Coordinates of C-alpha atoms and ligand atoms in Angstrom, one line a residue:
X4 CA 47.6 68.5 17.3
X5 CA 44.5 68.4 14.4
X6 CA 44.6 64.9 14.6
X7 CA 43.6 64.6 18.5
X8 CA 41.4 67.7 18.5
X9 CA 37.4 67.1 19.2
X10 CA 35.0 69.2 18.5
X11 CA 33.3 71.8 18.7
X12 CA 34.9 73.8 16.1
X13 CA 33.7 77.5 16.8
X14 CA 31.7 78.2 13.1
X15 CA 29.4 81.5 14.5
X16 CA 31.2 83.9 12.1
X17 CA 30.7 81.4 9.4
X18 CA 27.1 81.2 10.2
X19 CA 26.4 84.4 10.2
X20 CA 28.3 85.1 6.7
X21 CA 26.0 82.2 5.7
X22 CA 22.9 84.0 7.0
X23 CA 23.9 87.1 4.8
X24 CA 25.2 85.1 2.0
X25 CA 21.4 83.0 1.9
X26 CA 19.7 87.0 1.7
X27 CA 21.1 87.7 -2.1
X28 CA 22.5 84.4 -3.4
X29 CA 20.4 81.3 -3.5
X30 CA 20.8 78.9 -0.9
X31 CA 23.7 81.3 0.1
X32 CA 26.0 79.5 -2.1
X33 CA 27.4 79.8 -6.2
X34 CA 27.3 76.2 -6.6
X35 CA 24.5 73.7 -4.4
X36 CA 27.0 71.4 -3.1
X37 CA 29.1 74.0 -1.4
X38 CA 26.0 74.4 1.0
X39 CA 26.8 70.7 3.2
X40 CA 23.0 69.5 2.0
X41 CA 24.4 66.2 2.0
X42 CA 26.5 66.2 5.4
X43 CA 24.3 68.7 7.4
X44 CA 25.7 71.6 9.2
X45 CA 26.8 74.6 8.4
X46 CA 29.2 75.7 5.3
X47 CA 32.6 77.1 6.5
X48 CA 33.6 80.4 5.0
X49 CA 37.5 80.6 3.9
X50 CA 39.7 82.8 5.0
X51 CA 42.8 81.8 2.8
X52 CA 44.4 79.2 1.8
X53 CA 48.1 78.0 1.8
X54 CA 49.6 74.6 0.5
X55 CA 47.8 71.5 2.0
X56 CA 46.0 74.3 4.3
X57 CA 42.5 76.1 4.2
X58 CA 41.8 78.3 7.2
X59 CA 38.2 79.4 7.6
X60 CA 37.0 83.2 9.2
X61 CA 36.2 81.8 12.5
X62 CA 40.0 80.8 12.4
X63 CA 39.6 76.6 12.3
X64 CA 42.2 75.2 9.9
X65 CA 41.9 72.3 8.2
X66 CA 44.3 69.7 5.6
X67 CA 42.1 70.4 2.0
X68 CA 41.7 67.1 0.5
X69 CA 38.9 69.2 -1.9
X70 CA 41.3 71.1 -3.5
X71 CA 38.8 73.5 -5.0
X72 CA 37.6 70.2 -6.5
X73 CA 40.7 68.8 -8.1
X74 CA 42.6 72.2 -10.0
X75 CA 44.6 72.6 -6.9
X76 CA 47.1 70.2 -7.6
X77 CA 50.2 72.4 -6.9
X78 CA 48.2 73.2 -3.6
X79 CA 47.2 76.9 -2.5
X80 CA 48.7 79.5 -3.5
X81 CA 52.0 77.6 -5.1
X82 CA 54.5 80.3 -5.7
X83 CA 55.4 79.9 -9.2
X84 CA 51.4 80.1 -9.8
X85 CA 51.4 83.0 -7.7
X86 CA 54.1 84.7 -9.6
X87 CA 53.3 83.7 -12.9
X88 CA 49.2 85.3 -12.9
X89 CA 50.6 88.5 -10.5
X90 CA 53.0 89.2 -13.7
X91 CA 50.0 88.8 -16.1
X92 CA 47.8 90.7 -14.2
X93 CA 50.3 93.9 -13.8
X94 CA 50.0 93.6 -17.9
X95 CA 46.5 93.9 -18.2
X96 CA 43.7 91.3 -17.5
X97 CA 42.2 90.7 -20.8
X98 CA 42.3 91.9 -24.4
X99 CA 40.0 89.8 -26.4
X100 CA 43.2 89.4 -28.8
X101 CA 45.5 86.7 -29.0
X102 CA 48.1 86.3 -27.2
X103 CA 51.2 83.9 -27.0
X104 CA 50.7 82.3 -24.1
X105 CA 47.8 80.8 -25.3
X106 CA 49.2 79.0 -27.7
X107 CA 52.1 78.1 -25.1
X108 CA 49.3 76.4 -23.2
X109 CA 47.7 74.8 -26.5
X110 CA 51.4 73.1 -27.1
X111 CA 52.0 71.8 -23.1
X112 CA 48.8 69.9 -23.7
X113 CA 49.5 68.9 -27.2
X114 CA 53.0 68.2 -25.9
X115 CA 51.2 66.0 -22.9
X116 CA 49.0 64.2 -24.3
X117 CA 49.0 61.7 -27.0
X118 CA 46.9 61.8 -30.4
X119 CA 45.7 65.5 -29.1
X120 CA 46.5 68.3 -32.2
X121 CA 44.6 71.1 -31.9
X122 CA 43.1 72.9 -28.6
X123 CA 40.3 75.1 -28.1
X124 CA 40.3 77.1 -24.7
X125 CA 37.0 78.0 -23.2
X126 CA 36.5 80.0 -19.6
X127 CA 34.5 76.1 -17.5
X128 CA 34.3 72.5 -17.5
X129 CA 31.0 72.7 -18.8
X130 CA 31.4 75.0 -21.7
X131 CA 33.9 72.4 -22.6
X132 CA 32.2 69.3 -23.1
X133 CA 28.8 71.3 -24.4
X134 CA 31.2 72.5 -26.9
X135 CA 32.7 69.2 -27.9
X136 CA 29.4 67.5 -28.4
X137 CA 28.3 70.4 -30.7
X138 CA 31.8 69.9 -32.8
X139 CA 30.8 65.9 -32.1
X140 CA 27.3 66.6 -34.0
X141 CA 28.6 69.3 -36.8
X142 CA 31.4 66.8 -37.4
X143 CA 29.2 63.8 -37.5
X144 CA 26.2 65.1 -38.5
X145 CA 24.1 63.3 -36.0
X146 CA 22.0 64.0 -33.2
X147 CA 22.0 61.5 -30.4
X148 CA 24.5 60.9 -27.9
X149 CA 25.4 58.7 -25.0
X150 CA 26.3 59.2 -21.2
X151 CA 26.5 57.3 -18.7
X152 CA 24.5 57.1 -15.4
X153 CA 26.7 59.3 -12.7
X154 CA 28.9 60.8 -15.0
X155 CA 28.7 64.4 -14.1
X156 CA 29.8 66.6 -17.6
X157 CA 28.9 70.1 -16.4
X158 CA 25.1 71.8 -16.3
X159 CA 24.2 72.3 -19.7
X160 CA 20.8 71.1 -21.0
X161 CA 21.6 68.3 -22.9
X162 CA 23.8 66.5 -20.3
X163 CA 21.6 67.1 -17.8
X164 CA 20.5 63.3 -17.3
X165 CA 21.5 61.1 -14.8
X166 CA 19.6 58.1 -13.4
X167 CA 17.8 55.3 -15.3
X168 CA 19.1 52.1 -13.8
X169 CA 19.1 49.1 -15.6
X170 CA 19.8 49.0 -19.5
X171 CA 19.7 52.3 -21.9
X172 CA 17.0 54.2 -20.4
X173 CA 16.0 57.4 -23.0
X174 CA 17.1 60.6 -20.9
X175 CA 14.2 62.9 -18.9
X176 CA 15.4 66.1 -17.6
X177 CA 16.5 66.3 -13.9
X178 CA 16.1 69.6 -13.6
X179 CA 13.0 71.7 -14.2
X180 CA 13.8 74.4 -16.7
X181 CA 15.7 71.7 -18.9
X182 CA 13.2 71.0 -21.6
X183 CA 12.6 67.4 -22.4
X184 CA 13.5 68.4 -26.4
X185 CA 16.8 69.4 -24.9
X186 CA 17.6 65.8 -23.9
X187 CA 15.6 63.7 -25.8
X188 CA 18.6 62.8 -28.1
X189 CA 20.5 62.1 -24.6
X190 CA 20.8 58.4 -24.2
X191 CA 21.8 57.0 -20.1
X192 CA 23.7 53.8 -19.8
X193 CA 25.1 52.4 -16.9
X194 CA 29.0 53.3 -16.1
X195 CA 31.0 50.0 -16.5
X196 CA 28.9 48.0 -18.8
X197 CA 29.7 47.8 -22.5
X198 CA 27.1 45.4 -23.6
X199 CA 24.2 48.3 -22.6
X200 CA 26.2 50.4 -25.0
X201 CA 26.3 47.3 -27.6
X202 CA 22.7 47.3 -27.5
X203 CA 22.2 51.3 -27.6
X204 CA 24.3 51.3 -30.9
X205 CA 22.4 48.0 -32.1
X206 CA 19.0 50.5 -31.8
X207 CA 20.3 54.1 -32.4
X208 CA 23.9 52.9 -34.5
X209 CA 23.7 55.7 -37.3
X210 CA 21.7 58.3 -35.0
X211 CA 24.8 58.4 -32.3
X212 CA 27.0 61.1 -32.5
X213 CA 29.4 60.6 -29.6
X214 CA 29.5 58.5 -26.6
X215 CA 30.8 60.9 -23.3
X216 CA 32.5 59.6 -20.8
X217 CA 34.7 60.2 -17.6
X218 CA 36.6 57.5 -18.1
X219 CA 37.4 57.1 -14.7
X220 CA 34.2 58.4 -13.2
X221 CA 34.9 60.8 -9.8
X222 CA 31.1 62.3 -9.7
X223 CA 29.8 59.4 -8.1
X224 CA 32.9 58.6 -5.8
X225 CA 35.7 57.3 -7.1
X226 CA 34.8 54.6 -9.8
X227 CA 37.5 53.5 -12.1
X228 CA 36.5 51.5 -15.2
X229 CA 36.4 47.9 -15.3
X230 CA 38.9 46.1 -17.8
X231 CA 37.5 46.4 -21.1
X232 CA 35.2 49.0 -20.8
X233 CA 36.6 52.0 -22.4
X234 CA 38.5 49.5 -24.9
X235 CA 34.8 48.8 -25.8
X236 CA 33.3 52.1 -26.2
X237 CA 36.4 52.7 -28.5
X238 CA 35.2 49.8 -30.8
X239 CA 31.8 50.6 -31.3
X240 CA 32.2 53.9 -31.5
X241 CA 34.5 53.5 -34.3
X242 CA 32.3 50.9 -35.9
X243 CA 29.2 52.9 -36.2
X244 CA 31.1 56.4 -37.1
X245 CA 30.5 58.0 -34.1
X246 CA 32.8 59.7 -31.8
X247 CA 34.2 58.9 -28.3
X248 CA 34.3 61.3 -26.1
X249 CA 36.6 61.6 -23.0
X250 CA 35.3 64.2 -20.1
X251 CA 39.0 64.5 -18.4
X252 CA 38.0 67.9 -17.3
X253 CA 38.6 66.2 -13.7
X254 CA 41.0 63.0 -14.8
X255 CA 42.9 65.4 -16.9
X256 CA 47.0 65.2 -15.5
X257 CA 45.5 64.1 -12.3
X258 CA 44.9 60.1 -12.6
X259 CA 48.7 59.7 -15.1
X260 CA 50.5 63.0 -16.4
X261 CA 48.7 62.4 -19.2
X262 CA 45.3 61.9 -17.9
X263 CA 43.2 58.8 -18.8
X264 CA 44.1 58.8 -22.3
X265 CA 48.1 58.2 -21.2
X266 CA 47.2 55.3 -18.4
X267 CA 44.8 53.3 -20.3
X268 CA 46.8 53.8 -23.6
X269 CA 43.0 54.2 -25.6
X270 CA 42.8 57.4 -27.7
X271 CA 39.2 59.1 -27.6
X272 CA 38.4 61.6 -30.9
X273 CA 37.9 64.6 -28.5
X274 CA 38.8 65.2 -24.9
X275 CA 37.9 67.4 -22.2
X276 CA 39.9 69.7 -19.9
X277 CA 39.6 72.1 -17.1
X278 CA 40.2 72.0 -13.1
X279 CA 43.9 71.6 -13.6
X280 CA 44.6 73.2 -16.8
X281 CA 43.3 76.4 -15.5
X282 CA 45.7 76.1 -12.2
X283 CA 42.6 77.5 -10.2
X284 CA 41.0 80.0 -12.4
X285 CA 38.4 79.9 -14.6
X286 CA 40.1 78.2 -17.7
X287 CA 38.9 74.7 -19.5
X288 CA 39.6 73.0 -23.0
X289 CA 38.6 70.9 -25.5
X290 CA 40.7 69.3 -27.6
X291 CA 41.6 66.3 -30.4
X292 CA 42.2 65.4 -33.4
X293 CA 43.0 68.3 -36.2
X294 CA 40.5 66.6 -39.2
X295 CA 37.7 67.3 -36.1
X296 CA 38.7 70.0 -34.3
X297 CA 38.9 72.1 -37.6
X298 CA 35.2 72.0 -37.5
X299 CA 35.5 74.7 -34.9
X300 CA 35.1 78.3 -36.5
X301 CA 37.0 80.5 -37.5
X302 CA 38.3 77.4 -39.0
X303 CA 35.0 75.7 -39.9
X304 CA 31.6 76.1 -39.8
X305 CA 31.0 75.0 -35.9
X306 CA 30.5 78.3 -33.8
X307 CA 31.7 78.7 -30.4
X308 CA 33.3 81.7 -29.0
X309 CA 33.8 83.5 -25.4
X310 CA 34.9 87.2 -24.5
X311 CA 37.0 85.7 -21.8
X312 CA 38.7 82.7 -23.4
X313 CA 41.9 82.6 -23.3
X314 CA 42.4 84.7 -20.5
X315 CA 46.1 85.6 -19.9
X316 CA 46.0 85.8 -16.1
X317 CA 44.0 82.3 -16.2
X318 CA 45.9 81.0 -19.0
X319 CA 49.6 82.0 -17.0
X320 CA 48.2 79.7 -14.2
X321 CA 47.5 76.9 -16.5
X322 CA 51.1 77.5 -17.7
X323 CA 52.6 77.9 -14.5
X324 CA 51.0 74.6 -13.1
X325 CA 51.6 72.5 -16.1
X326 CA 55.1 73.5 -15.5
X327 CA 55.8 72.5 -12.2
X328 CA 53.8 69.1 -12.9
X329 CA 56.0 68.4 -15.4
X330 CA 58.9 68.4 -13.4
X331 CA 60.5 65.2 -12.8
X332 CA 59.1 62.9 -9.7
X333 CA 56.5 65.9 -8.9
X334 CA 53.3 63.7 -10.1
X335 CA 54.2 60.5 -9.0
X336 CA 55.0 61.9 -5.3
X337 CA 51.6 63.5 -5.4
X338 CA 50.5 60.0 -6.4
X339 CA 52.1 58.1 -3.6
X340 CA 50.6 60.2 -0.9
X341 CA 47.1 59.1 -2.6
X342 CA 48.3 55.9 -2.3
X343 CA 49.5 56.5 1.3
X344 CA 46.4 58.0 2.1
X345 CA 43.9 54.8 1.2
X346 CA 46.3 52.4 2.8
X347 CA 46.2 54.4 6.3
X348 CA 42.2 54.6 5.8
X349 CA 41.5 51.0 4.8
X350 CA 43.8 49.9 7.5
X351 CA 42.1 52.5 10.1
X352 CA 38.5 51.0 8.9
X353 CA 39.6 47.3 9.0
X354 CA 40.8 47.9 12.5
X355 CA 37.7 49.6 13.8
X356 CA 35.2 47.1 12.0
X357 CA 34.3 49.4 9.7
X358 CA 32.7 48.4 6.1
X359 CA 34.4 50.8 3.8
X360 CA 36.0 50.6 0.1
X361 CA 38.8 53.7 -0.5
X362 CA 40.5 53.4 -3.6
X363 CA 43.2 55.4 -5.6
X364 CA 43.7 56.4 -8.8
X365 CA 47.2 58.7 -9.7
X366 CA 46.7 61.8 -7.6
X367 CA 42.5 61.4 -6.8
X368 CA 41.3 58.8 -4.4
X369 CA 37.5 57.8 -3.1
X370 CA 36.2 55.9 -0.9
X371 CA 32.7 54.3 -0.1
X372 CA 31.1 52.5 2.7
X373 CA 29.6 49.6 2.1
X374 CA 31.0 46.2 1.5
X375 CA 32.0 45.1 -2.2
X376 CA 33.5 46.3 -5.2
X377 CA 32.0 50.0 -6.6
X378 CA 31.5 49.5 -10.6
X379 CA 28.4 51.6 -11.5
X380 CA 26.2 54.3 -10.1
X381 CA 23.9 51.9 -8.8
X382 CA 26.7 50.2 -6.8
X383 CA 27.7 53.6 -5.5
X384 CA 24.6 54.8 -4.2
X385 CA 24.4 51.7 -2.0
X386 CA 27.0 53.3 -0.1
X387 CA 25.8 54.5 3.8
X388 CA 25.8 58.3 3.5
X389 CA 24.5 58.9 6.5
X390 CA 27.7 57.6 7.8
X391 CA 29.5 59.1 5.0
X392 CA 28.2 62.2 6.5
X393 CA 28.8 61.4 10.4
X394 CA 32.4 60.8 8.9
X395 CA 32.6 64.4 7.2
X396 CA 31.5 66.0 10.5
X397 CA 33.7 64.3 12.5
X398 CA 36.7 64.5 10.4
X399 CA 36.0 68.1 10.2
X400 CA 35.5 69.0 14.0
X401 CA 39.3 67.1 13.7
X402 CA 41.2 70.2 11.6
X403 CA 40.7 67.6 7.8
X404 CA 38.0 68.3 4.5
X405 CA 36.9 66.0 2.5
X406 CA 34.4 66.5 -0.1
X407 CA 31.2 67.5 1.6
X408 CA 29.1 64.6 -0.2
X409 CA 29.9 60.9 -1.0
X410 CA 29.5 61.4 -4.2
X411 CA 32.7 63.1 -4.9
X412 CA 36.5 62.4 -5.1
X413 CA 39.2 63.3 -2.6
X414 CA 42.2 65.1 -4.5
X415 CA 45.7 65.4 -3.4
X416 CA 48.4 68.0 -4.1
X417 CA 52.4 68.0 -4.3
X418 CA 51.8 70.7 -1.1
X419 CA 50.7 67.1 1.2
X420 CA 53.4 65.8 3.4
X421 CA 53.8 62.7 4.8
X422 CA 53.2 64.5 7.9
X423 CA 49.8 65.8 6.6
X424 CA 48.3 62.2 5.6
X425 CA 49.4 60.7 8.8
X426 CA 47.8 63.6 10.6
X427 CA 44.7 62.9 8.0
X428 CA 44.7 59.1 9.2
X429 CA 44.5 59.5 12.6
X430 CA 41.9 61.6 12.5
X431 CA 40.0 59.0 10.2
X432 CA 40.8 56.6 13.0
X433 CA 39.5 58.1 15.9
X434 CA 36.4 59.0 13.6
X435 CA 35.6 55.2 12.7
X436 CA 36.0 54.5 16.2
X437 CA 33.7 56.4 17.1
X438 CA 31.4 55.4 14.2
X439 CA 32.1 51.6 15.3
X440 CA 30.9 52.4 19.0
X441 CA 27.6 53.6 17.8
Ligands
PMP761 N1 33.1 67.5 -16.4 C1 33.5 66.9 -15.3 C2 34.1 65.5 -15.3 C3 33.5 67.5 -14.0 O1 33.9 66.9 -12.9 C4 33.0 68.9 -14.0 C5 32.9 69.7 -12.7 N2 33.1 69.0 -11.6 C6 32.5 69.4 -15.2 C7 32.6 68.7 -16.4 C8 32.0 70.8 -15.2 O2 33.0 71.7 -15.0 P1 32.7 73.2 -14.5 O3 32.2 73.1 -13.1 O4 34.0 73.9 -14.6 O5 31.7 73.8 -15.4

């Protein structure tokens, strides 16, 4: 059974696919957290995956609570997903001409979510929210705009700005190559805290675009906003005629069927999709109200374009997954095996003596170790990750994945049984054990 087994896993295949990998793509990986930096070890090459199931080439399998980080919500390889992009692809995998499907997707999300008119589909997560604080600054005709402190929004320039503890710190670059022109208009606040944002618009009111947010924030762990918070961005956005900007590119149908915007009940101008709308391929969205989205050429002046967007086998996945999400008691059963799941882990940790937070919110959960409640970046960083990383090991060498850093979310999927999470919690058990004897 995964939930008794100890290690060692076998991982020489996957070590030597890494080895190869590292000769002709940097670090061996398409996107640095892949690589276990933060855990230590090596990465696990998949095989395939199946429902709840990832099975890697050295034959370990393993209950995926990464999900591809968050758009597998229907699981691996769901049938009707399966069925849906083999049927597009026997019709041809791309046109560059509109099709209907498209706007078949553009009405499930209109149709899902409230005070959202008019969709724009775009091939990532970041070329979504780059593109929405472009429309944000041709609509406004402002330059500045405000993040928060680990919010993650995608890697382009501008948003490239994390840190800055304490009150409104003007943005440096975090990467090299970012120049400081590129985010000098970028403006860090901490998550959670509206009077920083009071005071930002009390300096910068009529130079602020848009305030960006996830507005429950899963790039940091899983930190859900206080009461109040996003209520306030609303309100001084709207005083100082700037826009609000919600990043639901991972929130999006995952935390209510209707992402953030349907379980807090507060309507951003513009919103962000991707992850689940694209049902595991490389689709994303942004979205809003008609007055701003018509902006957007060919409508308006506001250029943004893509050879790719659109794409019908990407765009029948969206469709396909929408679909079966939308089906009566799917969601909410995904939700109560989050639930499940941080119940069985905070009662596992309690019983071992071990400090840790997990928290749950719709179909994504997190959890932290450390005592005390999680509010801000700063908060979340106090969290042990070297334990957070003994944890992942451990966990792993047991047959479960969870995110390979502390900083992300754990995502579940309408393919997790009860069967799965209990497997998942005794294997968390036997882990903080351990952890606890050390
Ligand atoms: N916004 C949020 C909230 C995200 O979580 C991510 C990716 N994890 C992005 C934007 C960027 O999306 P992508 O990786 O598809 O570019």
């Amino acid at each position: 059974m995964t939930g008794t087994r100890v290690s060692p896993r076998s991982t020489a295949r996957s070590a030597r696919a890494f080895e190869a990998a590292r000769a002709v793509i940097p670090g061996g990986v398409n996107s640095p957290v892949r690589a276990f930096r933060a855990v230590g070890g090596t990465p696990f090459f998949v095989d395939r995956g199946w429902g709840s199931r990832i099975r890697d080439i050295d034959g370990n399998t393993y209950i995926d609570y990464v999900l591809s980080w968050g758009p597998l919500i229907l699981g691996h390889a769901h049938p009707e997903v399966v069925e849906a992009t083999t049927r597009a692809l026997e019709m041809g995998t791309s046109f560059g001409a509109p099709t209907v499907a498209e706007t078949e997707l553009a009405e499930l999300i209109t149709e899902s979510v409230p005070g959202v008119e008019q969709v724009r589909l775009v091939s990532s997560g970041t070329e979504a929210t780059m593109s929405a604080l472009r429309l944000a600054r041709a609509a406004t005709g402002r330059d500045k705009i405000v993040k928060f402190a680990g919010c993650y929004h995608g890697h382009a320039d501008l948003l490239l700005v994390q840190a800055g503890s304490g009150v409104a710190t003007l943005g440096l670059p975090d990467s090299p190559g970012v120049p400081a022109g590129a985010t000098a208009d970028t403006i860090v606040a901490p998550f959670n805290d509206v009077e920083a944002v009071r005071a930002i618009f009390e300096e910068h009111g009529e130079a602020i675009a848009a305030v960006i947010v996830e507005p429950v924030a899963g790039n940091m762990g899983l930190v859900p906003p206080v009461d109040g918070f996003l209520q306030g961005l609303r309100e001084l956005t709207a005083a100082h005629g700037a826009l609000l900007i919600f990043d639901e590119v991972m929130t999006g149908f995952r935390v209510s069927p209707a992402g953030a915007i349907g379980l807090y009940g507060i309507q951003p101008d513009l919103v962000t999709f991707g992850k689940v709308v694209g049902g595991g391929f490389p689709l994303a969205a942004y979205a809003g109200r008609r007055e701003i989205m018509e902006h957007v050429a060919p409508s308006g002046p506001m250029y943004q374009a893509g050879t790719l967007s659109g794409n019908p086998v990407a765009t029948a996945a969206g469709i396909a997954t929408l679909r079966v999400l939308r089906r009566p008691g799917v969601w909410d059963a995904i939700a109560a095996q989050a639930d499940r799941l941080v119940q069985g882990l905070r009662r596992a940790a309690r019983d071992a003596g071990i400090a840790m937070q997990a928290t749950s919110v719709g179909t994504m959960a997190g959890m932290f170790f450390l005592d005390g409640p999680v509010r801000s970046y700063d908060d979340a960083r106090r969290s042990d990750t070297g334990r957070y990383a003994r944890f992942f090991t451990a966990l792993l060498d047991r047959g479960v994945y969870v995110a390979p850093s502390q900083f992300e979310a754990l995502f579940l999927s309408s393919a997790h049984s009860e069967a799965d999470i209990e497997e998942t919690v005794a294997a968390a058990a036997g882990v903080f054990r351990e952890l606890s004897d050390r």
